[in-house]
Short mmCIF file of C-alpha atoms in Angstrom, two decimals:
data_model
loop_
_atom_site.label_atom_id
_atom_site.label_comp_id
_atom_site.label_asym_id
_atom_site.label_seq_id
_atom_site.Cartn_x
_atom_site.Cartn_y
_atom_site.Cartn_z
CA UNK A 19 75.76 59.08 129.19
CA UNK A 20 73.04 56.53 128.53
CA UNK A 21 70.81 54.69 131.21
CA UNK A 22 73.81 53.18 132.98
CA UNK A 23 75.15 56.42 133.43
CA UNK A 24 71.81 57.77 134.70
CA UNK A 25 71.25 54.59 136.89
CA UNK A 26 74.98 55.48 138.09
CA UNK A 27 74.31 58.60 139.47
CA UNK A 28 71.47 58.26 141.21
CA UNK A 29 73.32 55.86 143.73
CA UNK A 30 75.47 58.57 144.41
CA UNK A 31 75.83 61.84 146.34
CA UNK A 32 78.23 63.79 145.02
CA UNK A 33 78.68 67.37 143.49
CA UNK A 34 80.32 68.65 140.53
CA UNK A 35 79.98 72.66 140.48
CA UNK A 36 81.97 72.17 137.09
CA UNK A 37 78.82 70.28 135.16
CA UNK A 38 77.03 73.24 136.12
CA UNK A 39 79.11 75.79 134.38
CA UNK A 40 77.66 74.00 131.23
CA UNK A 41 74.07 74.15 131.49
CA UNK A 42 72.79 76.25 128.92
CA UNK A 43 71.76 80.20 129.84
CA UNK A 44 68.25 78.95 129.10
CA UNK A 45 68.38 76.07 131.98
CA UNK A 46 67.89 72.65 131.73
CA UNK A 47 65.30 70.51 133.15
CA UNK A 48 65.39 70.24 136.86
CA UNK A 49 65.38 66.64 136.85
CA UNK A 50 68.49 66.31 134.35
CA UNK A 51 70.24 68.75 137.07
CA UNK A 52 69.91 67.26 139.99
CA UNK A 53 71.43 63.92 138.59
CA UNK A 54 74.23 65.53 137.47
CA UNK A 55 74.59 67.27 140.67
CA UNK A 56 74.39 63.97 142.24
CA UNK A 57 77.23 62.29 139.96
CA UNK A 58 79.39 60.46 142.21
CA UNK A 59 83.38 60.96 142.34
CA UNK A 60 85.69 59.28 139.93
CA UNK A 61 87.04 57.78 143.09
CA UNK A 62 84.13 55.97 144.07
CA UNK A 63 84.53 52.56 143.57
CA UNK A 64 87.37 53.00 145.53
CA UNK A 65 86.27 55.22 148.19
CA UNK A 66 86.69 52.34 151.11
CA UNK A 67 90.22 51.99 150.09
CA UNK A 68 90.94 55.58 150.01
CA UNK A 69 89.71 56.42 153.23
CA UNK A 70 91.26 53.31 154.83
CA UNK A 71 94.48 55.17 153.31
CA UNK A 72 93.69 58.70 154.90
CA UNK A 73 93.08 56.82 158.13
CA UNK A 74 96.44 55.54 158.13
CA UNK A 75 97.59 58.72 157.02
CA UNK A 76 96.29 60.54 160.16
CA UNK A 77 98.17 57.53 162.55
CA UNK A 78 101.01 58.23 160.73
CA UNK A 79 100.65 62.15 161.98
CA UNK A 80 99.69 60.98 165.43
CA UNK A 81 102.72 59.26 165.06
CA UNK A 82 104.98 62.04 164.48
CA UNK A 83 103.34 63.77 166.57
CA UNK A 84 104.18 61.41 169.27
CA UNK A 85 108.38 61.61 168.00
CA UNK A 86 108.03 65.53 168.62
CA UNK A 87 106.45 65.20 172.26
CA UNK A 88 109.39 62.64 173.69
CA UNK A 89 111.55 64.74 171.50
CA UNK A 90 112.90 61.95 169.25
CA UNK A 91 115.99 63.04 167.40
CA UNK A 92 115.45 65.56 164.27
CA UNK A 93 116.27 63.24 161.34
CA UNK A 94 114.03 60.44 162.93
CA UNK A 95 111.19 62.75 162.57
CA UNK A 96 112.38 63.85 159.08
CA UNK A 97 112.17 60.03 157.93
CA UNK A 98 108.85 59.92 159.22
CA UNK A 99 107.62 63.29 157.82
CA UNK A 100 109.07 62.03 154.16
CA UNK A 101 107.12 58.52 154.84
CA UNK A 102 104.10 60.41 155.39
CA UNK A 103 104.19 63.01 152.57
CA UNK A 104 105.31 59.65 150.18
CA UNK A 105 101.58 58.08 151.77
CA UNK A 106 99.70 61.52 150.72
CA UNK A 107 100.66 61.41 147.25
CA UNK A 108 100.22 57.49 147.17
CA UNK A 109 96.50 58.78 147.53
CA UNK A 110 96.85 61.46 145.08
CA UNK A 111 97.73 59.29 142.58
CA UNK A 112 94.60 57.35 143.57
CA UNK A 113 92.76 60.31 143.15
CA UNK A 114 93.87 61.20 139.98
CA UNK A 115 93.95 57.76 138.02
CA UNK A 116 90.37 57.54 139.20
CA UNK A 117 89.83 61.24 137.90
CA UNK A 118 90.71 60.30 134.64
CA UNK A 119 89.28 57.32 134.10
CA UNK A 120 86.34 58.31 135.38
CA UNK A 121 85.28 62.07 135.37
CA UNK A 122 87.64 63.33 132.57
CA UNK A 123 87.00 60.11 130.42
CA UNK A 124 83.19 61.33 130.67
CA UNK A 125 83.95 64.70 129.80
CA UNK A 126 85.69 63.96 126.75
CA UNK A 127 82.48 61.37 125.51
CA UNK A 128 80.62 64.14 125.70
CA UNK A 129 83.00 65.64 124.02
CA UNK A 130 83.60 70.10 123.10
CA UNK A 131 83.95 72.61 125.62
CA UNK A 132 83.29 70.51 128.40
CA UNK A 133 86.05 68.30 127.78
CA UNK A 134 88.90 70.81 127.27
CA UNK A 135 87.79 72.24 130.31
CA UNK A 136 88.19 68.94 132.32
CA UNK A 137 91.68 68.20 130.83
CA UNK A 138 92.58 71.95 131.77
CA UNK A 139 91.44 71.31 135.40
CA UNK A 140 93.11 68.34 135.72
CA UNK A 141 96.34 69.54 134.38
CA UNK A 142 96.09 72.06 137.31
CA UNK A 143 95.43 69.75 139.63
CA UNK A 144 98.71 67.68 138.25
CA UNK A 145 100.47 71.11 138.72
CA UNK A 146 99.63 71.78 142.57
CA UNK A 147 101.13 68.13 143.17
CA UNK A 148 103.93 68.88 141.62
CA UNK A 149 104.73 72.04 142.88
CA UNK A 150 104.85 70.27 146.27
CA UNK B 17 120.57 74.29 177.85
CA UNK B 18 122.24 74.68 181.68
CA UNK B 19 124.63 72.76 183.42
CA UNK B 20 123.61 69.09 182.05
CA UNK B 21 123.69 69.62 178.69
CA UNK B 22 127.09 71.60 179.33
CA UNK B 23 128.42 68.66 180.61
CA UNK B 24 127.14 66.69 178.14
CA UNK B 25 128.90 68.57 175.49
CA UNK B 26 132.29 68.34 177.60
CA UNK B 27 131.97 65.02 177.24
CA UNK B 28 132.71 65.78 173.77
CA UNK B 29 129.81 65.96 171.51
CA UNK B 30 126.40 66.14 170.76
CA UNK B 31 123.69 63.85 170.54
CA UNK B 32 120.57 61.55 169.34
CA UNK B 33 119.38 57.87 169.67
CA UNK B 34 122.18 57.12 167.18
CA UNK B 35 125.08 57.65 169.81
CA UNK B 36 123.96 55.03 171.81
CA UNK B 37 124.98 51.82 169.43
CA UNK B 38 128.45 53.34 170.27
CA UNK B 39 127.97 52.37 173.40
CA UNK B 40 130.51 50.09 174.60
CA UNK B 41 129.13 46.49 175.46
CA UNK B 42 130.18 47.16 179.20
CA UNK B 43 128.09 49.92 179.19
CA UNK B 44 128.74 53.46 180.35
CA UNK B 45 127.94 55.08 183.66
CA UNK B 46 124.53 55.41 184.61
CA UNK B 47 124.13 59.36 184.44
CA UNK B 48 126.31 59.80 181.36
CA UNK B 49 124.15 57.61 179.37
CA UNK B 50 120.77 59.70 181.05
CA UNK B 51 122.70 63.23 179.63
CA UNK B 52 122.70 61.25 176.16
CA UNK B 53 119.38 60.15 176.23
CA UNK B 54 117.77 63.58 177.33
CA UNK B 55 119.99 65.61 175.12
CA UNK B 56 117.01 67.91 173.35
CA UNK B 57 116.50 67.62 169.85
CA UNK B 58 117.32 70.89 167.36
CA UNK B 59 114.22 72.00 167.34
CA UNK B 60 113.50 71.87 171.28
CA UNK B 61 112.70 75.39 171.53
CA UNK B 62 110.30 75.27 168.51
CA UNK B 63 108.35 72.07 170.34
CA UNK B 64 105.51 74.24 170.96
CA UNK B 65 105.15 75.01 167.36
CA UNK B 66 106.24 72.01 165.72
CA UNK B 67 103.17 69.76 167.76
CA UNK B 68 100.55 72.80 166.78
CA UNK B 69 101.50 72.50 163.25
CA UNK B 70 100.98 68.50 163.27
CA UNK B 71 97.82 68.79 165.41
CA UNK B 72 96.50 71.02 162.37
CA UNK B 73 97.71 68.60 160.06
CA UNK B 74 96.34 66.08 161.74
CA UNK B 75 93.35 68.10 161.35
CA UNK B 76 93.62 68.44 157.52
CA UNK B 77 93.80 64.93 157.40
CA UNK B 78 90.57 64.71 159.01
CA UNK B 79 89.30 67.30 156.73
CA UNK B 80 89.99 64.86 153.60
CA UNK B 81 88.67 61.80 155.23
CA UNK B 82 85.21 63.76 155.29
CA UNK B 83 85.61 65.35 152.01
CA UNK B 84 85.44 61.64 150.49
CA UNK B 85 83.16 60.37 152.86
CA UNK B 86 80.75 63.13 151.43
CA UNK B 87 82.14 62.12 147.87
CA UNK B 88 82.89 65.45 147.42
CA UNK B 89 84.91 66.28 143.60
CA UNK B 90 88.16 64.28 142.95
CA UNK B 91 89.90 67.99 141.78
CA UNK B 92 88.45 69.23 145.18
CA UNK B 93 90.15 66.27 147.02
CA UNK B 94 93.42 66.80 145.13
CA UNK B 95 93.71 70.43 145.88
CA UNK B 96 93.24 69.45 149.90
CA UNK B 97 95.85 66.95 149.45
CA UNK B 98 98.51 69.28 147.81
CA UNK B 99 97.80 71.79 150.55
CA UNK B 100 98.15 68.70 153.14
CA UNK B 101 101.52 67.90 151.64
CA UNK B 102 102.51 71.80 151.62
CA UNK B 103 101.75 71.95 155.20
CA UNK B 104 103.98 68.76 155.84
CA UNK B 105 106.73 70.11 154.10
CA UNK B 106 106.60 73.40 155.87
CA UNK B 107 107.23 71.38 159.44
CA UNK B 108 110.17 69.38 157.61
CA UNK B 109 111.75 72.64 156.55
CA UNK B 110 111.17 73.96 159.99
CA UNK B 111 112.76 70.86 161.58
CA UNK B 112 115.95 70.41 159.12
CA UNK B 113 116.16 74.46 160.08
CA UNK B 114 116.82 73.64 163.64
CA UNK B 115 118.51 70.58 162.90
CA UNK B 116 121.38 72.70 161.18
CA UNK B 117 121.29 75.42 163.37
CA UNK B 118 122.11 73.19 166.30
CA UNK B 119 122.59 69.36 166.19
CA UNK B 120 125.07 69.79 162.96
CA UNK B 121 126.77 73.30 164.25
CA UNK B 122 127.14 71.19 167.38
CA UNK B 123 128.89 68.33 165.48
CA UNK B 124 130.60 70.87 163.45
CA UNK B 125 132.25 72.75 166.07
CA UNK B 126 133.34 69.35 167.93
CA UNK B 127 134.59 68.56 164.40
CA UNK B 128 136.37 65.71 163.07
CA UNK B 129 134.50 62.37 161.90
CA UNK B 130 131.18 63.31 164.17
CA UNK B 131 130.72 66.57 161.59
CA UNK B 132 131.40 64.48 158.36
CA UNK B 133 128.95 62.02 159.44
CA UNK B 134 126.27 64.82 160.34
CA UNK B 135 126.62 66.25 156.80
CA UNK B 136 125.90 63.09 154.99
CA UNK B 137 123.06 62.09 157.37
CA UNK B 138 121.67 65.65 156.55
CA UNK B 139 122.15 65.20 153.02
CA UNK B 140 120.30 61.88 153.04
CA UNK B 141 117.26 63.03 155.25
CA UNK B 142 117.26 66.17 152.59
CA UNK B 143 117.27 64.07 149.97
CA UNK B 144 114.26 61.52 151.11
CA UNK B 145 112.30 65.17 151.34
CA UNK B 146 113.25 65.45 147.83
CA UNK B 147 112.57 62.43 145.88
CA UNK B 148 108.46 62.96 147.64
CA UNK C 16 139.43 80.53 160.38
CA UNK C 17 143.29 79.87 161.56
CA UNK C 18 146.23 79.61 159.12
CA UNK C 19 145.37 76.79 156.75
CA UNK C 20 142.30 78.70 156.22
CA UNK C 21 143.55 81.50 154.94
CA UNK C 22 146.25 79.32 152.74
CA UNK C 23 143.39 77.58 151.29
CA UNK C 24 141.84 80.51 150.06
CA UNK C 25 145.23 82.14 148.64
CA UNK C 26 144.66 78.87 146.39
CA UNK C 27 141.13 79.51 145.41
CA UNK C 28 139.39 82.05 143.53
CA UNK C 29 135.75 82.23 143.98
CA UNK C 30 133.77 85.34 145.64
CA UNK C 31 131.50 85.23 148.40
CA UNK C 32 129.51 88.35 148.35
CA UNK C 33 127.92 87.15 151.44
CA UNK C 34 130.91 87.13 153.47
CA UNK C 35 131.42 91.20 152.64
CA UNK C 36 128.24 91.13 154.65
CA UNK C 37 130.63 90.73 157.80
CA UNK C 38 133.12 93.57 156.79
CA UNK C 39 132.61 96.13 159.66
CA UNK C 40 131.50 99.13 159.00
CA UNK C 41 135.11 100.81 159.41
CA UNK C 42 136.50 98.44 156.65
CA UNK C 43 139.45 95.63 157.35
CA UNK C 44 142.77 94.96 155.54
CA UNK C 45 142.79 94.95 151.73
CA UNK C 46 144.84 91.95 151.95
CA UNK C 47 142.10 90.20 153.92
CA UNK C 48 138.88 91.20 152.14
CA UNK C 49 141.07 89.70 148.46
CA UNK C 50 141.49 86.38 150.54
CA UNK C 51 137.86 86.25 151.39
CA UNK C 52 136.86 87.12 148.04
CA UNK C 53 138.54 84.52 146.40
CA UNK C 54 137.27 81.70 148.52
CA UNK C 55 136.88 78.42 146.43
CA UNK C 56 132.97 77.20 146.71
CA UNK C 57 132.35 74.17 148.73
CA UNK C 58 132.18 72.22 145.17
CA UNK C 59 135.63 72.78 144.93
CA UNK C 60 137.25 69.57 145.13
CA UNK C 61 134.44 68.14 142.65
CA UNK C 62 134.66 70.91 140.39
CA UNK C 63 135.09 68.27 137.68
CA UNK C 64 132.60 65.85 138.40
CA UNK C 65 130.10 68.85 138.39
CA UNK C 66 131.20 70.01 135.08
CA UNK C 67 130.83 65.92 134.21
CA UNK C 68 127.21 65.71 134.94
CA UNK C 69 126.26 69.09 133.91
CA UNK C 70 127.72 68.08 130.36
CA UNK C 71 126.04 65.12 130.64
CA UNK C 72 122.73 66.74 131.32
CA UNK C 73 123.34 69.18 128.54
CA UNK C 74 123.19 66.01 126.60
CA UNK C 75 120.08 64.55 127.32
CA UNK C 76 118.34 67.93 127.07
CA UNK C 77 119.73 68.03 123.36
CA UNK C 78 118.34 64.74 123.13
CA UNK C 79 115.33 65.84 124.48
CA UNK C 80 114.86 68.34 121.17
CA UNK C 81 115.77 65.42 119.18
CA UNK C 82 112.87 63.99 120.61
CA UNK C 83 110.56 66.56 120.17
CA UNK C 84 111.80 66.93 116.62
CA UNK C 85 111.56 63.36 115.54
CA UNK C 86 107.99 63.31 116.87
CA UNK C 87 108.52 61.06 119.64
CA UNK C 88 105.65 59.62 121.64
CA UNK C 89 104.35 62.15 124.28
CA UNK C 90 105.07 59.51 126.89
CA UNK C 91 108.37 58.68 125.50
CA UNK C 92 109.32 62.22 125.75
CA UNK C 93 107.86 63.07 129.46
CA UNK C 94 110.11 59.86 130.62
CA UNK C 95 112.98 61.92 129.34
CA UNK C 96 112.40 64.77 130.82
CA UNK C 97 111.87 62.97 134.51
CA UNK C 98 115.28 60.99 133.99
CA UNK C 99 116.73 64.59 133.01
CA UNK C 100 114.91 66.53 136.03
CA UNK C 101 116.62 63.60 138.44
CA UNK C 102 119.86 64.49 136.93
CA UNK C 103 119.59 68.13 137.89
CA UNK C 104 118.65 66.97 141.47
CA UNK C 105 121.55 64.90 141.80
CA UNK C 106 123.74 67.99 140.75
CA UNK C 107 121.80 69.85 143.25
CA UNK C 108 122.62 67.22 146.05
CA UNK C 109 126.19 67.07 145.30
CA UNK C 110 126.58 70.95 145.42
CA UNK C 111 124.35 70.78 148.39
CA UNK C 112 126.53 68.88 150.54
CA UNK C 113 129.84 70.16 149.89
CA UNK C 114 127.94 73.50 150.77
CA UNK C 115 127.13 72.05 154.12
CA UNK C 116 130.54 70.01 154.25
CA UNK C 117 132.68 73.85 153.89
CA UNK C 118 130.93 76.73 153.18
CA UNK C 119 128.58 76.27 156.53
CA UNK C 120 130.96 74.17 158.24
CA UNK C 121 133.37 77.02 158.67
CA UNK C 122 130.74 79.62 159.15
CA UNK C 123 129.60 77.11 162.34
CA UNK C 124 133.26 77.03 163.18
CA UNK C 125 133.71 80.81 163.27
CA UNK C 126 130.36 81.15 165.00
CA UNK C 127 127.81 84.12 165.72
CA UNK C 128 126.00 85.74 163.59
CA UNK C 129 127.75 84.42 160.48
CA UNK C 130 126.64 80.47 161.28
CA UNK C 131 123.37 81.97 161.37
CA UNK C 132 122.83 83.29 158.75
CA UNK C 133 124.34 80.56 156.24
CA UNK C 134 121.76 78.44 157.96
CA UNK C 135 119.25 80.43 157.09
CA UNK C 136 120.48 80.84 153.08
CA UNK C 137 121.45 77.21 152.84
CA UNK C 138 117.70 75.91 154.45
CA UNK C 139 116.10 78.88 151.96
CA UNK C 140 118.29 76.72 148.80
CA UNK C 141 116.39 73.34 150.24
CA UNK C 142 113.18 75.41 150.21
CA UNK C 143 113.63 76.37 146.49
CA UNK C 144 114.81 72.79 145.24
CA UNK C 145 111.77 71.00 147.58
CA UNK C 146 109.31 73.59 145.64
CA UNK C 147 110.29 72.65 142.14
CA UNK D 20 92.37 48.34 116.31
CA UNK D 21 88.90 47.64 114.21
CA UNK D 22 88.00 49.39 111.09
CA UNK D 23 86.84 52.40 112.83
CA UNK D 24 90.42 52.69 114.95
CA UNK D 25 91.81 52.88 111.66
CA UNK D 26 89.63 55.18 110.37
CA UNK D 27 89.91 57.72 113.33
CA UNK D 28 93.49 57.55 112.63
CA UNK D 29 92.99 58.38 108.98
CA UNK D 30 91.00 61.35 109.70
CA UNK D 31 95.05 63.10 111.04
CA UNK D 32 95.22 61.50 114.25
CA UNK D 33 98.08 60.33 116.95
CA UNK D 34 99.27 57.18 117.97
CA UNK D 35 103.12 56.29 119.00
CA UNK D 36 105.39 53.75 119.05
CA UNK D 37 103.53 51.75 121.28
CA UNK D 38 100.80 50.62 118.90
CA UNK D 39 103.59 48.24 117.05
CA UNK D 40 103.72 46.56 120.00
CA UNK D 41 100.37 44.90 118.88
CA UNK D 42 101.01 44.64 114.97
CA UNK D 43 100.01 41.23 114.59
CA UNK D 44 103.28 38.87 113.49
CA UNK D 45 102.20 38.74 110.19
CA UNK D 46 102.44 42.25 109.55
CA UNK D 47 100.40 44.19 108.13
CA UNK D 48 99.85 46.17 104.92
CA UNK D 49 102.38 48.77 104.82
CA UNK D 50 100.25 51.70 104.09
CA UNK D 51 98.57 51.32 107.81
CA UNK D 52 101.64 50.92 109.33
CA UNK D 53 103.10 54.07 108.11
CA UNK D 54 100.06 55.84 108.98
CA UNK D 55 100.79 54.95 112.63
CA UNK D 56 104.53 55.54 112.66
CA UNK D 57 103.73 58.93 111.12
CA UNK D 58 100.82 59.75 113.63
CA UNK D 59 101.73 63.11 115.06
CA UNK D 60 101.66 63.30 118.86
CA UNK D 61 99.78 65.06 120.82
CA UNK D 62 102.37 68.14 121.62
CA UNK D 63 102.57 68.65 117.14
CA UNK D 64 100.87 72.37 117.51
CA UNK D 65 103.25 73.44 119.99
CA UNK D 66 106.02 71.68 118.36
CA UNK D 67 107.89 74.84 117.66
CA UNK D 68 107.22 76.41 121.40
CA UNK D 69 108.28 73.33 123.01
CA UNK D 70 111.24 73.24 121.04
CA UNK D 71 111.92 76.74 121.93
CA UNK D 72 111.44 75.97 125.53
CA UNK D 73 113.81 73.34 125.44
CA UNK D 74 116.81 75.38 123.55
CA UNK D 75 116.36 78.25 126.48
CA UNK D 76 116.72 75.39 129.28
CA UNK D 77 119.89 73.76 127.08
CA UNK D 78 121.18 77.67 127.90
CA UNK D 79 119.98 77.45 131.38
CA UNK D 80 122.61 73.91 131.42
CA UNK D 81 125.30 75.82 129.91
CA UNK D 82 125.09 78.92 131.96
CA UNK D 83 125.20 76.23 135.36
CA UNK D 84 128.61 75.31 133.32
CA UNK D 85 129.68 78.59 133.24
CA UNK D 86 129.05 79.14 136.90
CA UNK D 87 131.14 76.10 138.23
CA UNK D 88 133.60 76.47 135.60
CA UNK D 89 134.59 80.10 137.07
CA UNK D 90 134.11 78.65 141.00
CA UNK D 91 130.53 80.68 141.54
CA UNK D 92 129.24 80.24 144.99
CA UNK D 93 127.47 77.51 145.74
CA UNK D 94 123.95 78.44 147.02
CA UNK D 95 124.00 80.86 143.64
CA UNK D 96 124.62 78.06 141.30
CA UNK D 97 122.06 76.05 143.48
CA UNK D 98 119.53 78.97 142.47
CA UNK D 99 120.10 78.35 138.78
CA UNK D 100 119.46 74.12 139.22
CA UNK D 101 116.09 75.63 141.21
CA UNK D 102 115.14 77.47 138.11
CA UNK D 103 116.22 74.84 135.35
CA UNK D 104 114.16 72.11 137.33
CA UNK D 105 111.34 74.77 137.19
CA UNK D 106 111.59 75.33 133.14
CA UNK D 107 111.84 71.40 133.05
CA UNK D 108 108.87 70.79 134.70
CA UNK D 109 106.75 73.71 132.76
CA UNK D 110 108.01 72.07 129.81
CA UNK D 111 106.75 68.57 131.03
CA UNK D 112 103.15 70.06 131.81
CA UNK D 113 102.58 71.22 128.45
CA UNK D 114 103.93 67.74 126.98
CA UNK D 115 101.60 66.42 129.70
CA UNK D 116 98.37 68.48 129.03
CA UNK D 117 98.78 67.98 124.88
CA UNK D 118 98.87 64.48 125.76
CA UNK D 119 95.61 64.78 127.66
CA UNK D 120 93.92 66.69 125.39
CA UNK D 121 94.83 64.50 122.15
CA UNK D 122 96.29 61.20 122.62
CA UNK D 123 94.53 60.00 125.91
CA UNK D 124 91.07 61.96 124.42
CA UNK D 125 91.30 59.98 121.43
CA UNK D 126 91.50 57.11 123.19
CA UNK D 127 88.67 57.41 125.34
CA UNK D 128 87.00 58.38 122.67
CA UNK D 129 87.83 54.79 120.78
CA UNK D 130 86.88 53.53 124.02
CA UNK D 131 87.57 49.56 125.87
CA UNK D 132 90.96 48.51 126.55
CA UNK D 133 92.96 50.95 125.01
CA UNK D 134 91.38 53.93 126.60
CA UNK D 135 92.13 52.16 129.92
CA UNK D 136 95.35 51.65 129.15
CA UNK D 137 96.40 55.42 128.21
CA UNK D 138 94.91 55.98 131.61
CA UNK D 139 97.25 53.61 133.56
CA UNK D 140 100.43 54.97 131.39
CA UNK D 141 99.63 58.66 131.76
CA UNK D 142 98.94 57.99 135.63
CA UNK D 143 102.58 56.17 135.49
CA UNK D 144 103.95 59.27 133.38
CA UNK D 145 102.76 61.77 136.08
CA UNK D 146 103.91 59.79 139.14
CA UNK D 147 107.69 59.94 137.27
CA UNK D 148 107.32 63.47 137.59
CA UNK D 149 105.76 63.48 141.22
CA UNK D 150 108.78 61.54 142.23
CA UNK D 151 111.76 63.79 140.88
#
């Protein structure tokens, strides 16, 4: 976490409750914790391309949406249902390649607690995905 | 389901977009081919519910588009996307519900070909659900 | 449920607890409630190409610990274990749809309360396999 | 692979198959190589539990055997594919999280290309799973 890092953050907006869970009982400086607060996402560089994704994603649910008003025949909504659901973990995957490489790549820099904490998150993250 | 769709089913079967490539070339009479087309789907009694469960979908959707506009925590993101997808699967299972419970029973109590041909295209839109 | 129903079922020799659901309350024929018992499943007719993949999968799963034991690559290991999981599935499909192709069919063909309810326990078996 | 790849590798740590993939054509000296081949992966402390784990679900396979074999019905041997799947895909999350929390750590760790690169085949690794 050297300058670049530092000079990283503060273009961004973001927060990460987690970092906070490792500031030390006797506090940090203020100015240390507002920079992490303000790390940005892992997804950030891609954040344009996400949302353009999510805004498809919501036609698509317009879309069935539309099917189910002129009451367009079950399985033709199913198809489009499944298409959708494929589109939402199209993103996830986004998410989550981005997560790594980014936020949990960080973590494990820095290295101890921190990063077996991120790789336990993230594994739980992988989990609810899967579970779906 | 009163007179129309009775005499639809006299006509000897049930329904969808589908039945109209069998069709033949010289077409059919006017108001047999309007019973076809208006058949409802399966889950015509659940309309109501199936549109208020995309419209809060559709809402969810929304939901994630301002989570990353706000660059809000990838693990954050992730966890609105799996409960996005659960949501999306709950209408599926709702509409393959009704879709047994009356376009296949339909097909099935016709019987012959029609019912065989209702199982596989069951199996197939059950099977796209899966492999998301 | 005519006559070739019943002859089928002399053949088989499955039980469907589910179907004793139906019994009324002042009990039927011995003779009757044996037939029912001994209902073949809807796999029936692939009983052997079940067995078939389910030694197969029994296979890679040993492979799997021969894997694990040789100290395969992590990644290595995790690609066997999808390929193996997509096996299961494709068991699960197969049962799935001779379920649908007998075991509902004639439930939809006897009608009431019975077609129902297999609805109800076959789209609860697509809930289970869509949640793993 | 520079002098200090090598020497984070002496120090007991992982590797795969993979890394022979860029063992330059003129080999190299045999000591290093073994050293990689014998890298443990990143599931070697659980070892014993995964291989436990796997042994149950080889009984899970058989017991699905012993269902068809004596004509079970269908939506119960359908249960016991539900749960298998299940103990698969618990077994790929620990696989999954070791890998995490050793191999791609190390890697990131190390740093450039080949922490990228763990990234891109983990991310592949966990959309296998997604998929199934």
């Amino acid at each position: 976490m050297g300058d670049r890092a530092l000079g990283l953050r503060r273009g961004g907006a973001s927060t990460s409750l987690r970092y906070r869970d490792v500031i030390p009982l006797g506090g940090m400086e203020q100015v240390e914790q507002v920079e992490v607060d303000q790390a940005p996402p892992g997804y950030h560089d891609d954040k344009d391309a996400v949302l353009k994704r999510l805004r498809r994603i919501e036609g698509q649910v317009r879309g069935l949406q539309r099917l189910v008003q002129e009451d367009k025949y079950c399985i033709d909504v199913l198809t489009q249902v499944a298409a959708t659901t494929k589109s939402l973990q199209a993103v996830a995957m986004q998410l989550l390649e981005k997560h790594l490489d980014h936020c949990v790549r960080e973590a494990m820099v820095a290295g101890g607690e921190v990063a077996r904490d991120k790789v336990t998150e993230a594994s739980q993250a992988i989990e609810r995905l899967l579970r779906t």
